[in-house]
PDB file of N, CA, C and O in Angstrom:
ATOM      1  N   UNK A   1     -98.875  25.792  25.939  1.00 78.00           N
ATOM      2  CA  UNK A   1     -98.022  24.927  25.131  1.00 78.00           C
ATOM      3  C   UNK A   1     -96.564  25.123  25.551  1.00 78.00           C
ATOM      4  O   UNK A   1     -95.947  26.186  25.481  1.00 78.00           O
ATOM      5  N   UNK A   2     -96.168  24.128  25.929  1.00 85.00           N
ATOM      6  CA  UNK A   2     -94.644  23.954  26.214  1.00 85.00           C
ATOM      7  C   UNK A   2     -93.716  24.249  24.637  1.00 85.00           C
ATOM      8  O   UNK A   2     -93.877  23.779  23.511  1.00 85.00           O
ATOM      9  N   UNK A   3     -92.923  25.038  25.080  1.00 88.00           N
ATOM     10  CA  UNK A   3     -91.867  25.409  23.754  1.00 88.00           C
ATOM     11  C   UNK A   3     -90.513  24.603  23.958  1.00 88.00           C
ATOM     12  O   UNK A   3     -89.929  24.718  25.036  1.00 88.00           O
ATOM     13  N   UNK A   4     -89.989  23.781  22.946  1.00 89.00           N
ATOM     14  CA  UNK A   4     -88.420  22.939  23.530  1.00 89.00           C
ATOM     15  C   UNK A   4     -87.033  24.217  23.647  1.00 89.00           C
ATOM     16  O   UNK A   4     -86.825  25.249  23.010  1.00 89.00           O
ATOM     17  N   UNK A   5     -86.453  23.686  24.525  1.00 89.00           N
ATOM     18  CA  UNK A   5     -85.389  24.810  24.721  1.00 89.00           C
ATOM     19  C   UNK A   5     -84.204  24.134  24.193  1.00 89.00           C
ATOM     20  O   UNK A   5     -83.979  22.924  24.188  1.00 89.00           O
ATOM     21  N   UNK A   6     -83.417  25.169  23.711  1.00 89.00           N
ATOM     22  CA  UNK A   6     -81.965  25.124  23.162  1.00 89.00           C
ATOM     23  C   UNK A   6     -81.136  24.332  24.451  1.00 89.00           C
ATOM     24  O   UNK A   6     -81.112  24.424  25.678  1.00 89.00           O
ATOM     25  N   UNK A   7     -80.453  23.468  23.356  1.00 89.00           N
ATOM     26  CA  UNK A   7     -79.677  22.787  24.031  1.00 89.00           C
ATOM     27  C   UNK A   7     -78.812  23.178  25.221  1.00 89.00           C
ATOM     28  O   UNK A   7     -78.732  22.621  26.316  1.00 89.00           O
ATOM     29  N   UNK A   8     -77.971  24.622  24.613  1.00 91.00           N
ATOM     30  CA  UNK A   8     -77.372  25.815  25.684  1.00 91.00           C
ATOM     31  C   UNK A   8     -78.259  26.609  26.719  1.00 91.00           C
ATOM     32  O   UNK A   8     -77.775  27.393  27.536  1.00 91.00           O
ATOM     33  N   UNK A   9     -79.522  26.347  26.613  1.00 93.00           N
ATOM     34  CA  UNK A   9     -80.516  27.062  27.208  1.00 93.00           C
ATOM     35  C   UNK A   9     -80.543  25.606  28.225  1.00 93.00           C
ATOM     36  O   UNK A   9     -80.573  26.073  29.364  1.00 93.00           O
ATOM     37  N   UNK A  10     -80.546  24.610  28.302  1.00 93.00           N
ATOM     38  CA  UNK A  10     -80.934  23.728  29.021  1.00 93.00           C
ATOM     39  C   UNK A  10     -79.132  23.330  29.896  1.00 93.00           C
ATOM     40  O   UNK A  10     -78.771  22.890  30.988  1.00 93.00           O
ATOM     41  N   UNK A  11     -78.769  23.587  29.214  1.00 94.00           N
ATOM     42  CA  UNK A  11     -77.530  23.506  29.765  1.00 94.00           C
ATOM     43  C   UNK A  11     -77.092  24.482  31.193  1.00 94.00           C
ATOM     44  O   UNK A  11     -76.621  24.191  32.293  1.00 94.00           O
ATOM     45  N   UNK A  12     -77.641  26.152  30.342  1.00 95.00           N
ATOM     46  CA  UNK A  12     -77.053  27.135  31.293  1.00 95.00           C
ATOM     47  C   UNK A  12     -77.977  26.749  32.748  1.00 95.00           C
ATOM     48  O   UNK A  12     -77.430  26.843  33.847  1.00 95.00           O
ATOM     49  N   UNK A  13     -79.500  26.289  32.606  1.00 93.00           N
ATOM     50  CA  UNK A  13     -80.039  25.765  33.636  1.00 93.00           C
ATOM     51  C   UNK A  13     -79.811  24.805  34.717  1.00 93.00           C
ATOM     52  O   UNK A  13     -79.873  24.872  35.945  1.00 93.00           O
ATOM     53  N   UNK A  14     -79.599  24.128  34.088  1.00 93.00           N
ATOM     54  CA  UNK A  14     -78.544  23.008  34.451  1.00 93.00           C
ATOM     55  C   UNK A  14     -77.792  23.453  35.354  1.00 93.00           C
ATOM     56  O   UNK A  14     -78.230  23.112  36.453  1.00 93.00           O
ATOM     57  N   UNK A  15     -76.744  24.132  35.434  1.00 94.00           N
ATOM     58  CA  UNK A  15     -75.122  24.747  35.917  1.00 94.00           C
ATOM     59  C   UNK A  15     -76.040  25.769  36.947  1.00 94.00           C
ATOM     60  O   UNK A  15     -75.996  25.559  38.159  1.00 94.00           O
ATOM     61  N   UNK A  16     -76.719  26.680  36.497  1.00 94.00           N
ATOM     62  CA  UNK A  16     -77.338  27.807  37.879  1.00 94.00           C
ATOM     63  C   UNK A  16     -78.286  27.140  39.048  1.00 94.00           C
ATOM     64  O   UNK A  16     -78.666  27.737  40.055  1.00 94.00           O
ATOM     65  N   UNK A  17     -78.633  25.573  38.650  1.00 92.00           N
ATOM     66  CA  UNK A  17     -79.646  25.109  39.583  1.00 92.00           C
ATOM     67  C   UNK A  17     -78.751  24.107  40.207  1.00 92.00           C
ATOM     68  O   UNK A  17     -79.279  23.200  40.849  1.00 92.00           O
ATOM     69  N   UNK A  18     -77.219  24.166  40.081  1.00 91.00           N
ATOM     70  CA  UNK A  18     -76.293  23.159  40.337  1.00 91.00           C
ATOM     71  C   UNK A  18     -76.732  22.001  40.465  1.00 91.00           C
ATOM     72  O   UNK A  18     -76.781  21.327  41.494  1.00 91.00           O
ATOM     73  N   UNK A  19     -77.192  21.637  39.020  1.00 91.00           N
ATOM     74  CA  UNK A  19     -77.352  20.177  38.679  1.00 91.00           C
ATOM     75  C   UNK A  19     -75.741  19.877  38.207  1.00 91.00           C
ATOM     76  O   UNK A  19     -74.972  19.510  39.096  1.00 91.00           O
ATOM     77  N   UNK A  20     -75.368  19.987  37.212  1.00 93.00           N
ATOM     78  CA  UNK A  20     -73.837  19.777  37.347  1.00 93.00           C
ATOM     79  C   UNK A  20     -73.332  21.336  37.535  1.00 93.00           C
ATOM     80  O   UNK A  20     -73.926  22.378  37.811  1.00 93.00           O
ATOM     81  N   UNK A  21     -71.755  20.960  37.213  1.00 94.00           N
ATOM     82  CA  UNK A  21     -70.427  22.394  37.706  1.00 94.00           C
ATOM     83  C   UNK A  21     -70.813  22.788  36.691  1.00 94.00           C
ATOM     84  O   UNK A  21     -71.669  22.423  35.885  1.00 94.00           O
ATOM     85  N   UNK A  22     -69.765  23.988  36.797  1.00 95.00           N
ATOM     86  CA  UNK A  22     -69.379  25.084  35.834  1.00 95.00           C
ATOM     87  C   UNK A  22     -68.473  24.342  34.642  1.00 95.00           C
ATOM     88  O   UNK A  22     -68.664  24.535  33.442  1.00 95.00           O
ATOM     89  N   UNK A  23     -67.656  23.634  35.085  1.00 96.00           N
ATOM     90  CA  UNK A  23     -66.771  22.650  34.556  1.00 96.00           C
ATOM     91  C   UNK A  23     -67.435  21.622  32.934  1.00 96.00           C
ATOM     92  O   UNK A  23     -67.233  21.458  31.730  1.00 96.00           O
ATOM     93  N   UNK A  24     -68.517  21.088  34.372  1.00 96.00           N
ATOM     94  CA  UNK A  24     -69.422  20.045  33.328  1.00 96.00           C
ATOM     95  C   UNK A  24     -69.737  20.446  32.454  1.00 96.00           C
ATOM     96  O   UNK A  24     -69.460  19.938  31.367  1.00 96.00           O
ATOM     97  N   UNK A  25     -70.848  22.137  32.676  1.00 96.00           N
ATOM     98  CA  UNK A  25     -71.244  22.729  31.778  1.00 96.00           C
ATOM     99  C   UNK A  25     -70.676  23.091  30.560  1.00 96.00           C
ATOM    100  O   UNK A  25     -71.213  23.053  29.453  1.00 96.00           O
ATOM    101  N   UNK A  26     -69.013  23.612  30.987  1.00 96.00           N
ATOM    102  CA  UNK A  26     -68.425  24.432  29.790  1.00 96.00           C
ATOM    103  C   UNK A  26     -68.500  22.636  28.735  1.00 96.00           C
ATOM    104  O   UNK A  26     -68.969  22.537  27.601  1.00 96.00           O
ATOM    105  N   UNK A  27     -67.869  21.421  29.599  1.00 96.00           N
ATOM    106  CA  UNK A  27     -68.114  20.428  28.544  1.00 96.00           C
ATOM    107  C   UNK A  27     -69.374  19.850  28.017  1.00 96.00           C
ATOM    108  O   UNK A  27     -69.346  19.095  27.046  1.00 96.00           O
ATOM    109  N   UNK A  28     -70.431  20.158  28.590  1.00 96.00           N
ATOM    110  CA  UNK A  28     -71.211  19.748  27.480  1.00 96.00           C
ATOM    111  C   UNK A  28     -71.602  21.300  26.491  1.00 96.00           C
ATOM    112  O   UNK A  28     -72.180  21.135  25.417  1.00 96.00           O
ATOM    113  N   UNK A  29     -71.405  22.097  26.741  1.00 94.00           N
ATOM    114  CA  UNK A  29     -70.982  23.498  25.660  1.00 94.00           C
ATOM    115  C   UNK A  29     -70.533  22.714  24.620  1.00 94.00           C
ATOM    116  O   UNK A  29     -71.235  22.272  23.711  1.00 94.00           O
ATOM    117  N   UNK A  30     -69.450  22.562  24.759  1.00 92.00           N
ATOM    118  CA  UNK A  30     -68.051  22.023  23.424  1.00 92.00           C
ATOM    119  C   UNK A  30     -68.627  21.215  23.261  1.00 92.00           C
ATOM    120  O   UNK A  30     -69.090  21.307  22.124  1.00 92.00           O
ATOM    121  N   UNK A  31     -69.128  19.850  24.012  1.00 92.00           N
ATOM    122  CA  UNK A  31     -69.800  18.660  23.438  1.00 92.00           C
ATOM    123  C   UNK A  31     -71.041  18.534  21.972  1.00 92.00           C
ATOM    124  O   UNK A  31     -71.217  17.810  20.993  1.00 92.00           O
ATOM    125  N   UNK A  32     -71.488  19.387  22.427  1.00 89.00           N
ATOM    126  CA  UNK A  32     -72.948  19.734  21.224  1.00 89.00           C
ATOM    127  C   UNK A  32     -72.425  20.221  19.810  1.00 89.00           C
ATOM    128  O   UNK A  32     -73.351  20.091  19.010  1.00 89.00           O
ATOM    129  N   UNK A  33     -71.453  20.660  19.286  1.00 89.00           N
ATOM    130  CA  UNK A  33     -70.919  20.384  18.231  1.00 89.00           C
ATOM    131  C   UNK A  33     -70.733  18.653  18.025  1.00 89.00           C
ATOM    132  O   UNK A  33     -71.730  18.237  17.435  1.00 89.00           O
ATOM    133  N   UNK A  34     -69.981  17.789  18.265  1.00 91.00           N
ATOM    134  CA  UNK A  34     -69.990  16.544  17.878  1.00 91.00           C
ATOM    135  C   UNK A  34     -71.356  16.064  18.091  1.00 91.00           C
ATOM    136  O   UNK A  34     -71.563  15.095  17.361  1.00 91.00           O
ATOM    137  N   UNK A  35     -72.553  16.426  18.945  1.00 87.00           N
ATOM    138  CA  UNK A  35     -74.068  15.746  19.240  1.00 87.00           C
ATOM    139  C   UNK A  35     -74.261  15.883  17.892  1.00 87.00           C
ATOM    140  O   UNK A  35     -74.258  14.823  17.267  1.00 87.00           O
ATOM    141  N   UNK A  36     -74.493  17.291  17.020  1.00 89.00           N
ATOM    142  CA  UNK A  36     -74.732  18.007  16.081  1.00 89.00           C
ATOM    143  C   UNK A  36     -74.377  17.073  14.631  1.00 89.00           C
ATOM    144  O   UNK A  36     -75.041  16.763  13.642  1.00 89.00           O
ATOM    145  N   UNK A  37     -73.030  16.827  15.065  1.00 91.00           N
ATOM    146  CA  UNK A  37     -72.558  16.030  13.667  1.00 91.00           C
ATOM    147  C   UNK A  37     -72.978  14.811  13.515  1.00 91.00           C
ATOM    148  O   UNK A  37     -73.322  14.340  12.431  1.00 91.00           O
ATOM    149  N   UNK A  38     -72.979  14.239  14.539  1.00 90.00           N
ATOM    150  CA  UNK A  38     -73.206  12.882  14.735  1.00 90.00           C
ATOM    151  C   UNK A  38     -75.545  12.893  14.363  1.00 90.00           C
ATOM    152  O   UNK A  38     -76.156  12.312  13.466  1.00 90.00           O
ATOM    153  N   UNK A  39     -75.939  13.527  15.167  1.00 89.00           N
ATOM    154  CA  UNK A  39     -77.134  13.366  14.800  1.00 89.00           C
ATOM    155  C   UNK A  39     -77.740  13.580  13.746  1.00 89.00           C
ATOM    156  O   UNK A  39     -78.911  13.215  13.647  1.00 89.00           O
ATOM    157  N   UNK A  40     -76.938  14.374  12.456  1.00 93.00           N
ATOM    158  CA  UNK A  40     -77.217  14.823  11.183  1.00 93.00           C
ATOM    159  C   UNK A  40     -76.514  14.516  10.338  1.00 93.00           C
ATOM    160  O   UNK A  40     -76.176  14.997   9.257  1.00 93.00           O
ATOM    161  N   UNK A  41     -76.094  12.869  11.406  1.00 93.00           N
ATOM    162  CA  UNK A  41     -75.881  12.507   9.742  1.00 93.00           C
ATOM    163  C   UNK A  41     -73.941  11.944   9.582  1.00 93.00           C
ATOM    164  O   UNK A  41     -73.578  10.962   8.934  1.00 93.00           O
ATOM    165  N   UNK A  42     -73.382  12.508  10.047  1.00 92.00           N
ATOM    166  CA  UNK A  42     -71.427  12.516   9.690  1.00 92.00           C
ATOM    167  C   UNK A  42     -71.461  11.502  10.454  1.00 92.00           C
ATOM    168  O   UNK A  42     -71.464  11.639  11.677  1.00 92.00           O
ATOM    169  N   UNK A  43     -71.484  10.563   9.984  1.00 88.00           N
ATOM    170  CA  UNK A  43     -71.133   9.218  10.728  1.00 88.00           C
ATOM    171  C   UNK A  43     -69.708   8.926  11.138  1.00 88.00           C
ATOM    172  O   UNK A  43     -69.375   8.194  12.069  1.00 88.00           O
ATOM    173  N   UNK A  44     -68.597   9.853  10.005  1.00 92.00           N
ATOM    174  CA  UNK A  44     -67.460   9.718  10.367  1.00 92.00           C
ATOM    175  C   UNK A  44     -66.560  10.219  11.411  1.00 92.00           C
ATOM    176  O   UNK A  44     -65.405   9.928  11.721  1.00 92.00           O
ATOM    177  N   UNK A  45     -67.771  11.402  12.050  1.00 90.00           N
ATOM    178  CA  UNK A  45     -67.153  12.456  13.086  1.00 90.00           C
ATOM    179  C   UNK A  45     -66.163  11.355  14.036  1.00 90.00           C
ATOM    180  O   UNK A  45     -66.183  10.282  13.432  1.00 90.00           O
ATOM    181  N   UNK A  46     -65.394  11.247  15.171  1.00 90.00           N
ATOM    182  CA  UNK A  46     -65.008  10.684  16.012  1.00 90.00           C
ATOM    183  C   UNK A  46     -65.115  11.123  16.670  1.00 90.00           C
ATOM    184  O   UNK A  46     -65.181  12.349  16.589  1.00 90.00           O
ATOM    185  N   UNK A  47     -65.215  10.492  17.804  1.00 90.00           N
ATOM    186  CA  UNK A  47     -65.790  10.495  19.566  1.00 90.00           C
ATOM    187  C   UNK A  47     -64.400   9.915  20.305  1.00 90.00           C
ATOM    188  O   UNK A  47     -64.146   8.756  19.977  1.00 90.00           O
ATOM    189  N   UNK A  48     -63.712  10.362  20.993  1.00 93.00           N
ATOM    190  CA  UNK A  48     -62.993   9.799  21.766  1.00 93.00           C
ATOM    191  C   UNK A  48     -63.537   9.015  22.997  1.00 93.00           C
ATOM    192  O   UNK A  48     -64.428   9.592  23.621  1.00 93.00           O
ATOM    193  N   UNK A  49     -63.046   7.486  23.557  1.00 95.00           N
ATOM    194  CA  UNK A  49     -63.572   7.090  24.681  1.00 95.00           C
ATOM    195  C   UNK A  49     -63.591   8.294  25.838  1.00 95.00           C
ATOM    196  O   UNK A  49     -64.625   8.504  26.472  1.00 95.00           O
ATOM    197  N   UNK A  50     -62.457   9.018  26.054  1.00 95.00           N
ATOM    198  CA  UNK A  50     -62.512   9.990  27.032  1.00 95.00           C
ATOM    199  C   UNK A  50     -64.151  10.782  27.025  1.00 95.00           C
ATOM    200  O   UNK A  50     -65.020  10.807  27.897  1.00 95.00           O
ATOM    201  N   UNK A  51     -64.117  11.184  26.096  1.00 94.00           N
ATOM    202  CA  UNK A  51     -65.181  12.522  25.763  1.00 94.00           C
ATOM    203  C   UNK A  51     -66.448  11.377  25.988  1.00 94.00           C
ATOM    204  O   UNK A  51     -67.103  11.601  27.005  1.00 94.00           O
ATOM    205  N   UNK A  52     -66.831  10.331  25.283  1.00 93.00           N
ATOM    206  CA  UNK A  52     -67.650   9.490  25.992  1.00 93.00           C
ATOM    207  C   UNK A  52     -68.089   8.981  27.439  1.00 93.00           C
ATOM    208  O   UNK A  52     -69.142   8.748  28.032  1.00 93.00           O
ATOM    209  N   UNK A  53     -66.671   8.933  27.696  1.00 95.00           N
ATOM    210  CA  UNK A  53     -67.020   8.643  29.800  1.00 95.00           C
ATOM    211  C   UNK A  53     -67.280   9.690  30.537  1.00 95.00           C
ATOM    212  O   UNK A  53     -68.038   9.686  31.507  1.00 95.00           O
ATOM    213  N   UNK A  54     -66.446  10.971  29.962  1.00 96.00           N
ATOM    214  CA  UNK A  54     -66.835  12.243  30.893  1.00 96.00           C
ATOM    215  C   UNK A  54     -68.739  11.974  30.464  1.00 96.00           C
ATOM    216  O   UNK A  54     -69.673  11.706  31.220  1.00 96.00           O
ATOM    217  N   UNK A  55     -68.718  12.137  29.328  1.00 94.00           N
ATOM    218  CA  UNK A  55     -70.289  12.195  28.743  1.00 94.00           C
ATOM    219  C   UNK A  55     -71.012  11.800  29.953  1.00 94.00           C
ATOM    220  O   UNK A  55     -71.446  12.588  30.793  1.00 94.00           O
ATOM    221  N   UNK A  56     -71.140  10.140  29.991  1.00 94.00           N
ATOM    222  CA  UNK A  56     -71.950   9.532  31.042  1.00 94.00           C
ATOM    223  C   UNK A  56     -71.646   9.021  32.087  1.00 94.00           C
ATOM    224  O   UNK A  56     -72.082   7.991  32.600  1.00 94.00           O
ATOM    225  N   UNK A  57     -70.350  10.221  32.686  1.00 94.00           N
ATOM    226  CA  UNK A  57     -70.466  10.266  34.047  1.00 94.00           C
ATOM    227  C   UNK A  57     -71.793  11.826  34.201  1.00 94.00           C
ATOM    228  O   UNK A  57     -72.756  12.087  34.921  1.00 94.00           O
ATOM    229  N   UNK A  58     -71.139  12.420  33.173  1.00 94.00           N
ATOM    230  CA  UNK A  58     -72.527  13.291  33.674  1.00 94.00           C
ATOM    231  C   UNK A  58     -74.193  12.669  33.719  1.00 94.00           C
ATOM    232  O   UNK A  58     -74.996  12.591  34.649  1.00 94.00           O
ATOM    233  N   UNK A  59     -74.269  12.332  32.462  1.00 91.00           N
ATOM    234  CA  UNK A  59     -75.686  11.686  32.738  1.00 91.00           C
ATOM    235  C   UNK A  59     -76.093  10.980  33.617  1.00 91.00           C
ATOM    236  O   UNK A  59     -77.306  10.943  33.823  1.00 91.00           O
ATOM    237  N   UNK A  60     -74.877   9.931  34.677  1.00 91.00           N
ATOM    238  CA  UNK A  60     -75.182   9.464  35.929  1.00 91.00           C
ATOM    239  C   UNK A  60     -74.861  10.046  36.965  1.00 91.00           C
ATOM    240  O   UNK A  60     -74.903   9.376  37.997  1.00 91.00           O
ATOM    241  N   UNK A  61     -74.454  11.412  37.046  1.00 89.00           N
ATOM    242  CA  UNK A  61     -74.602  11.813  38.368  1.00 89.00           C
ATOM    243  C   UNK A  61     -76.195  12.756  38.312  1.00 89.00           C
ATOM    244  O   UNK A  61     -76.790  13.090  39.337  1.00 89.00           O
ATOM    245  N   UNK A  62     -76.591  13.008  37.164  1.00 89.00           N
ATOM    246  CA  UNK A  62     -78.049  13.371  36.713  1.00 89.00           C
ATOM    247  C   UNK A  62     -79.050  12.630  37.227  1.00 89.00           C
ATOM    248  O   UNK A  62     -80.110  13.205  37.474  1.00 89.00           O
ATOM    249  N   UNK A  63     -78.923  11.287  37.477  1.00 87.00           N
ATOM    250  CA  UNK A  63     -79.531  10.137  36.916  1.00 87.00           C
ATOM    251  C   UNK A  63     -80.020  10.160  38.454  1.00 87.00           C
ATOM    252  O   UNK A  63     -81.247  10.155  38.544  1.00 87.00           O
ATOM    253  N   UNK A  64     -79.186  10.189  39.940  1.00 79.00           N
ATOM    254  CA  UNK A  64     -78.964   9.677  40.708  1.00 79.00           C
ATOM    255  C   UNK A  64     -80.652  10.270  41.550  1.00 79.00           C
ATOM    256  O   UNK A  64     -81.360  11.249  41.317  1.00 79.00           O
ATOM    257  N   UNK A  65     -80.751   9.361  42.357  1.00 67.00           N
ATOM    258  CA  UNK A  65     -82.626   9.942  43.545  1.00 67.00           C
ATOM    259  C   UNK A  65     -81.958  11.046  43.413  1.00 67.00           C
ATOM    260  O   UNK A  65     -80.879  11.591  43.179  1.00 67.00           O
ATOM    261  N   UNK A  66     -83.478  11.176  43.760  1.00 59.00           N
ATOM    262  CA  UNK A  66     -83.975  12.839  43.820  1.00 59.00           C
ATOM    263  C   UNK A  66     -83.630  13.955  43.396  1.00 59.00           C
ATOM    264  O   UNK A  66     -84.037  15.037  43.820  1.00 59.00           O
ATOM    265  N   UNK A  67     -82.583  13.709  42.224  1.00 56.00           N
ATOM    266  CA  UNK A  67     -81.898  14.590  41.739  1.00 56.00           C
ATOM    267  C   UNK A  67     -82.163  16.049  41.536  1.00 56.00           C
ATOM    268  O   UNK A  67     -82.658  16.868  40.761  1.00 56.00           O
ATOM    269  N   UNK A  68     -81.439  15.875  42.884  1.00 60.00           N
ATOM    270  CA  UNK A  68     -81.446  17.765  43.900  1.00 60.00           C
ATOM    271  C   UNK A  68     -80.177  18.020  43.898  1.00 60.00           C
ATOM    272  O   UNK A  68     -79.343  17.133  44.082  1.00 60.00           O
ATOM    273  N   UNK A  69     -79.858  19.320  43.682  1.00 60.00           N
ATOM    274  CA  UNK A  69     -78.251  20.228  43.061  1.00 60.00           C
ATOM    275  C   UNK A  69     -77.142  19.137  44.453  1.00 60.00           C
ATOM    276  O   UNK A  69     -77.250  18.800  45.632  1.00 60.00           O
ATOM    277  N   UNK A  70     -76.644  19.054  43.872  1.00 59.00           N
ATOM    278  CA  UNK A  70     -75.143  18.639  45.220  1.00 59.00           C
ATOM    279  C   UNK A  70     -74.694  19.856  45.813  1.00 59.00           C
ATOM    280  O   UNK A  70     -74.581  21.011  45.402  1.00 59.00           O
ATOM    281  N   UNK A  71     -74.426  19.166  47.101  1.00 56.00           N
ATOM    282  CA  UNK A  71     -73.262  20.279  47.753  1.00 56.00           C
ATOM    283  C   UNK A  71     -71.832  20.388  46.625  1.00 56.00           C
ATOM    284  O   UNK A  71     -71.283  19.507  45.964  1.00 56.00           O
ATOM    285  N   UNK A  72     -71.545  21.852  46.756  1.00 55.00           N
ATOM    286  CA  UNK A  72     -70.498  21.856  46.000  1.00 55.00           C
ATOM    287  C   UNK A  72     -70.849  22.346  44.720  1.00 55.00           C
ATOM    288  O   UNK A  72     -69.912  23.061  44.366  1.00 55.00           O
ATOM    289  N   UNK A  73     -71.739  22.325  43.833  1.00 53.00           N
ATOM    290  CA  UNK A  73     -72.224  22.179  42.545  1.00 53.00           C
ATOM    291  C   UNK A  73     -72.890  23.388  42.368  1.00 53.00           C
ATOM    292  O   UNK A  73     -73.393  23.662  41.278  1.00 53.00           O
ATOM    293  N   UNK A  74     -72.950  24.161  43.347  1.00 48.00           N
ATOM    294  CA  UNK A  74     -73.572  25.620  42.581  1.00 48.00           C
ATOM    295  C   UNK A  74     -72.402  26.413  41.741  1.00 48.00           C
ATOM    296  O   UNK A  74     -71.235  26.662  42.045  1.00 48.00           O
ATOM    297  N   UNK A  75     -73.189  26.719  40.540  1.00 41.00           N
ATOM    298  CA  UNK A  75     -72.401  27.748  39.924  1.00 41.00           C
ATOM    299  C   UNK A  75     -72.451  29.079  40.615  1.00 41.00           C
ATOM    300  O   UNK A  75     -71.811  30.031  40.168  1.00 41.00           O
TER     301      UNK A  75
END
């Protein structure tokens, strides 16, 4: 049976298999507080457009074939 992993647990994976930087990582760190508010509910939290585009530039450099670590991208 597969167990789901912590968000920071999927994250720190993430960053050591240089799927994204060190960089990316520390922001989606800080990011998961607002995921948190926003998914439980505080509709009023605010999201800045910034914090949104960094968002899904990460998810599209994720996104991209074969998504194998980049040069450059090891932590």
């Amino acid at each position: 049976m597969r167990v789901p992993q912590t968000q920071g647990r999927l994250v720190q994976v993430l960053a050591g298999e240089g799927y994204v930087t060190p960089d990316e990582a520390d922001f989606l760190r800080r990011s998961a507080s607002l995921r948190n508010r926003l998914i439980h509910g505080e509709l009023s939290t605010h999201v800045d457009g910034s914090t949104v585009g960094t968002f899904l530039g990460i998810l599209e450099s994720l996104a991209e074939p074969a998504l194998a670590p980049r040069p450059g991208r090891q932590a």
